[in-house]
Amino acid sequence: DAKTTQPTSMDCAEGRAANLPCNHSTISGNEYVYWYRQIHSQGPQYIIHGLKNNETNEMASLIITEDRKSSTLILPHATLRDTAVYYCIVREGDNNDMRFGAGTRLTVKP
Amino acid sequence: EPEVTQTPSHQVTQMGQEVILRCVPISNHLYFYWYRQILGQKVEFLVSFYNNEISEKSEIFDDQFSVERPDGSNFTLKIRSTKLEDSAMYFCARTVDSSYNSPLHFGNGTRLTVT
């Protein structure tokens, strides 16, 4: 059963911020939110993860709502190379496996 | 640059043949995973491997699949008697470190084509 809900597709203009939403209303207290992306048929690429605080790294920012039932991945200045399928995954730690859904296909347009 | 190297990048085999897919993690971590992705479908979990034992496996991982780490470095996925429906991308992954919430890092996969 899917633990997350994401829009099927989104478009974004090059140079603008891309905001990708994810709903995870059944998340439990010890589950983290992870974001990955997949470009063409390459291996999924890790982007960022968090538990309840907002997180930022060199690739993106992760905003998690206070009730933790949803989150948003922000790519601050999208480029054409950010065109990919983005996956939001909730996972309990302890080195459990990641379970992928269908993700959001983000298309960055010039 | 992925931190996991997979070989071969593309494998073509005939139905009924055995194939071995290999994964070479760069650093010596304990948790490894195999996933597959049939063309146009989602990435599916197959099996996780911890400390030289299967930790968890999905319903896809039936008796025709096996995993091992024969030389303490390479991590292999064997498909004993391939079927047409085994054609897919196969991804190996490992945890970044031993922390509780360590994300997985994936290789760029092996494309298996069964004819």
Tab-separated table of C-alpha atoms in Angstrom:
chain	number	residue	atom	x	y	z
A	1	ASP	CA	0.000	0.000	0.000
A	2	ALA	CA	1.270	3.430	-0.936
A	3	LYS	CA	2.289	5.519	2.030
A	4	THR	CA	2.690	8.692	-0.006
A	5	THR	CA	0.646	10.580	-2.578
A	6	GLN	CA	2.288	12.749	-5.223
A	7	PRO	CA	0.993	14.508	-8.325
A	8	THR	CA	1.662	12.544	-11.470
A	9	SER	CA	3.411	15.374	-13.281
A	10	MET	CA	4.473	18.989	-12.947
A	11	ASP	CA	6.110	21.594	-15.116
A	12	CYS	CA	8.523	24.293	-14.056
A	13	ALA	CA	10.210	27.136	-15.909
A	14	GLU	CA	13.984	27.060	-16.037
A	15	GLY	CA	15.506	29.244	-13.347
A	16	ARG	CA	12.389	29.256	-11.211
A	17	ALA	CA	11.843	27.314	-8.020
A	18	ALA	CA	10.281	23.897	-8.369
A	19	ASN	CA	8.008	22.967	-5.462
A	20	LEU	CA	7.091	19.296	-5.373
A	21	PRO	CA	4.401	18.322	-2.853
A	22	CYS	CA	3.928	15.009	-1.101
A	23	ASN	CA	1.171	13.815	1.205
A	24	HIS	CA	1.968	11.228	3.852
A	25	SER	CA	-0.972	11.508	6.198
A	26	THR	CA	-0.415	8.091	7.810
A	27	ILE	CA	3.237	8.684	8.671
A	28	SER	CA	4.226	7.354	12.070
A	29	GLY	CA	6.419	9.069	14.606
A	30	ASN	CA	9.603	7.210	13.777
A	31	GLU	CA	9.311	7.346	9.980
A	32	TYR	CA	11.539	9.663	7.995
A	33	VAL	CA	10.694	11.378	4.721
A	34	TYR	CA	13.161	10.766	1.899
A	35	TRP	CA	13.327	12.243	-1.565
A	36	TYR	CA	14.964	10.634	-4.569
A	37	ARG	CA	14.952	11.348	-8.249
A	38	GLN	CA	15.514	9.228	-11.322
A	39	ILE	CA	16.759	10.609	-14.600
A	40	HIS	CA	15.871	8.377	-17.557
A	41	SER	CA	16.762	4.811	-16.550
A	42	GLN	CA	19.629	5.721	-14.257
A	43	GLY	CA	19.679	4.542	-10.671
A	44	PRO	CA	17.613	6.559	-8.205
A	45	GLN	CA	19.614	9.473	-6.846
A	46	TYR	CA	19.301	10.460	-3.211
A	47	ILE	CA	18.367	14.112	-2.684
A	48	ILE	CA	17.490	14.795	0.946
A	49	HIS	CA	15.680	13.409	3.972
A	50	GLY	CA	14.234	14.612	7.254
A	51	LEU	CA	12.192	13.653	10.277
A	52	LYS	CA	10.372	16.777	11.407
A	53	ASN	CA	12.687	19.740	10.969
A	54	ASN	CA	13.187	21.480	7.664
A	55	GLU	CA	16.367	20.443	5.924
A	56	THR	CA	18.581	22.035	3.286
A	57	ASN	CA	21.570	20.786	1.352
A	58	GLU	CA	23.354	21.720	-1.841
A	59	MET	CA	20.659	20.136	-3.984
A	60	ALA	CA	17.363	21.088	-2.382
A	61	SER	CA	15.312	22.073	0.636
A	62	LEU	CA	12.778	19.899	2.403
A	63	ILE	CA	9.878	21.516	4.189
A	64	ILE	CA	7.872	19.232	6.491
A	65	THR	CA	4.611	20.489	7.971
A	66	GLU	CA	4.287	20.641	11.707
A	67	ASP	CA	1.849	17.708	11.805
A	68	ARG	CA	4.239	15.832	9.464
A	69	LYS	CA	1.381	14.800	7.204
A	70	SER	CA	2.870	16.440	4.157
A	71	SER	CA	6.121	17.821	2.830
A	72	THR	CA	7.480	19.853	-0.059
A	73	LEU	CA	10.735	19.421	-1.902
A	74	ILE	CA	12.075	22.701	-3.224
A	75	LEU	CA	14.606	22.977	-6.016
A	76	PRO	CA	15.483	26.678	-5.710
A	77	HIS	CA	16.632	27.339	-9.281
A	78	ALA	CA	15.529	24.542	-11.556
A	79	THR	CA	17.647	23.709	-14.589
A	80	LEU	CA	16.882	21.546	-17.602
A	81	ARG	CA	18.983	18.806	-16.011
A	82	ASP	CA	16.531	18.637	-13.118
A	83	THR	CA	13.962	17.067	-15.428
A	84	ALA	CA	13.335	13.689	-13.789
A	85	VAL	CA	10.882	11.584	-11.814
A	86	TYR	CA	10.918	12.617	-8.150
A	87	TYR	CA	9.994	10.127	-5.461
A	88	CYS	CA	8.830	10.898	-1.950
A	89	ILE	CA	9.283	7.922	0.386
A	90	VAL	CA	8.498	7.429	4.040
A	91	ARG	CA	10.565	4.868	5.800
A	92	GLU	CA	11.305	3.788	9.273
A	93	GLY	CA	15.016	3.836	9.900
A	94	ASP	CA	17.057	0.909	11.063
A	95	ASN	CA	18.286	0.348	7.497
A	96	ASN	CA	14.924	-0.791	6.210
A	97	ASP	CA	14.463	-0.839	2.470
A	98	MET	CA	12.987	2.025	0.435
A	99	ARG	CA	9.626	1.403	-1.254
A	100	PHE	CA	9.096	3.491	-4.362
A	101	GLY	CA	5.782	4.720	-5.706
A	102	ALA	CA	5.083	6.244	-9.091
A	103	GLY	CA	6.571	9.626	-8.198
A	104	THR	CA	6.134	13.008	-9.876
A	105	ARG	CA	7.495	13.565	-13.340
A	106	LEU	CA	8.982	17.063	-13.273
A	107	THR	CA	9.635	18.713	-16.608
A	108	VAL	CA	11.761	21.853	-16.563
A	109	LYS	CA	11.063	23.967	-19.611
A	110	PRO	CA	13.279	26.669	-21.128
B	1	GLU	CA	29.297	9.510	-9.742
B	2	PRO	CA	27.589	6.556	-8.081
B	3	GLU	CA	29.269	5.048	-5.081
B	4	VAL	CA	28.172	1.611	-6.201
B	5	THR	CA	29.518	0.006	-9.380
B	6	GLN	CA	27.436	-2.569	-11.177
B	7	THR	CA	28.583	-5.015	-13.806
B	8	PRO	CA	27.770	-5.680	-16.532
B	9	SER	CA	25.916	-2.585	-17.654
B	10	HIS	CA	23.927	-4.664	-20.123
B	11	GLN	CA	23.372	-8.410	-20.162
B	12	VAL	CA	21.565	-10.313	-22.867
B	13	THR	CA	20.619	-13.912	-22.185
B	14	GLN	CA	18.359	-16.596	-23.513
B	15	MET	CA	15.317	-17.778	-21.617
B	16	GLY	CA	16.170	-20.557	-19.198
B	17	GLN	CA	19.791	-19.496	-18.761
B	18	GLU	CA	21.357	-18.473	-15.469
B	19	VAL	CA	22.648	-14.931	-15.004
B	20	ILE	CA	24.727	-13.347	-12.291
B	21	LEU	CA	24.611	-9.612	-11.748
B	22	ARG	CA	27.372	-8.012	-9.728
B	23	CYS	CA	27.629	-5.052	-7.454
B	24	VAL	CA	30.877	-3.671	-6.065
B	25	PRO	CA	30.396	-1.242	-3.210
B	26	ILE	CA	33.304	1.146	-2.845
B	27	SER	CA	33.311	1.151	0.914
B	28	ASN	CA	32.729	-1.761	3.168
B	29	HIS	CA	29.228	-1.327	4.511
B	30	LEU	CA	27.026	-4.084	5.812
B	31	TYR	CA	23.601	-3.339	4.288
B	32	PHE	CA	22.968	-4.041	0.618
B	33	TYR	CA	19.838	-4.143	-1.476
B	34	TRP	CA	18.653	-5.269	-4.882
B	35	TYR	CA	15.847	-3.573	-6.761
B	36	ARG	CA	14.461	-3.999	-10.229
B	37	GLN	CA	12.552	-1.773	-12.629
B	38	ILE	CA	10.641	-3.205	-15.531
B	39	LEU	CA	10.518	-0.748	-18.421
B	40	GLY	CA	7.919	1.920	-17.769
B	41	GLN	CA	7.107	0.662	-14.281
B	42	LYS	CA	8.126	1.665	-10.789
B	43	VAL	CA	11.252	0.675	-8.930
B	44	GLU	CA	10.526	-2.513	-6.968
B	45	PHE	CA	12.322	-3.847	-3.899
B	46	LEU	CA	13.669	-7.389	-4.209
B	47	VAL	CA	15.881	-8.170	-1.223
B	48	SER	CA	18.034	-6.700	1.491
B	49	PHE	CA	21.204	-8.316	2.756
B	50	TYR	CA	22.846	-7.685	6.089
B	51	ASN	CA	25.940	-9.233	7.535
B	52	ASN	CA	25.982	-11.994	4.923
B	53	GLU	CA	22.345	-12.955	5.425
B	54	ILE	CA	19.060	-12.030	3.795
B	55	SER	CA	17.372	-9.475	6.011
B	56	GLU	CA	14.131	-9.009	4.111
B	57	LYS	CA	12.729	-10.059	0.760
B	58	SER	CA	9.684	-9.192	-1.292
B	59	GLU	CA	7.181	-11.517	-2.892
B	60	ILE	CA	9.027	-11.043	-6.168
B	61	PHE	CA	12.148	-12.670	-4.739
B	62	ASP	CA	11.142	-16.287	-5.258
B	63	ASP	CA	13.202	-19.455	-5.448
B	64	GLN	CA	14.760	-18.566	-8.776
B	65	PHE	CA	16.604	-15.658	-7.142
B	66	SER	CA	19.535	-15.822	-4.774
B	67	VAL	CA	22.031	-13.368	-3.357
B	68	GLU	CA	25.443	-13.765	-1.855
B	69	ARG	CA	28.649	-11.991	-1.127
B	70	PRO	CA	31.123	-14.670	-2.145
B	71	ASP	CA	34.414	-12.843	-1.660
B	72	GLY	CA	33.433	-10.305	0.969
B	73	SER	CA	33.413	-7.495	-1.572
B	74	ASN	CA	31.231	-8.243	-4.586
B	75	PHE	CA	27.508	-8.584	-3.912
B	76	THR	CA	25.747	-10.772	-6.468
B	77	LEU	CA	22.205	-11.456	-7.591
B	78	LYS	CA	21.698	-14.755	-9.357
B	79	ILE	CA	18.683	-15.639	-11.439
B	80	ARG	CA	18.737	-19.384	-11.980
B	81	SER	CA	16.462	-19.856	-14.956
B	82	THR	CA	15.572	-16.588	-16.586
B	83	LYS	CA	12.130	-15.848	-17.979
B	84	LEU	CA	11.081	-13.229	-20.469
B	85	GLU	CA	9.445	-11.239	-17.677
B	86	ASP	CA	12.782	-10.958	-15.873
B	87	SER	CA	13.830	-8.397	-18.464
B	88	ALA	CA	14.375	-5.220	-16.461
B	89	MET	CA	16.901	-2.831	-14.974
B	90	TYR	CA	18.418	-4.254	-11.811
B	91	PHE	CA	19.786	-1.804	-9.263
B	92	CYS	CA	22.084	-2.509	-6.376
B	93	ALA	CA	22.080	-0.152	-3.412
B	94	ARG	CA	23.843	0.257	-0.110
B	95	THR	CA	23.337	2.433	2.905
B	96	VAL	CA	25.508	5.513	3.148
B	97	ASP	CA	26.633	4.755	6.659
B	98	SER	CA	25.581	2.774	9.700
B	99	SER	CA	23.328	5.442	11.174
B	100	TYR	CA	19.705	4.600	11.899
B	101	ASN	CA	18.245	6.751	9.134
B	102	SER	CA	20.975	6.323	6.563
B	103	PRO	CA	19.665	6.781	3.014
B	104	LEU	CA	20.438	4.333	0.247
B	105	HIS	CA	22.823	5.024	-2.586
B	106	PHE	CA	22.080	3.266	-5.845
B	107	GLY	CA	24.261	2.103	-8.692
B	108	ASN	CA	23.398	2.867	-12.294
B	109	GLY	CA	22.038	-0.597	-12.836
B	110	THR	CA	22.351	-3.575	-15.117
B	111	ARG	CA	19.944	-3.809	-18.003
B	112	LEU	CA	18.940	-7.461	-18.341
B	113	THR	CA	17.357	-8.531	-21.604
B	114	VAL	CA	15.945	-12.048	-21.803
B	115	THR	CA	15.214	-13.293	-25.299
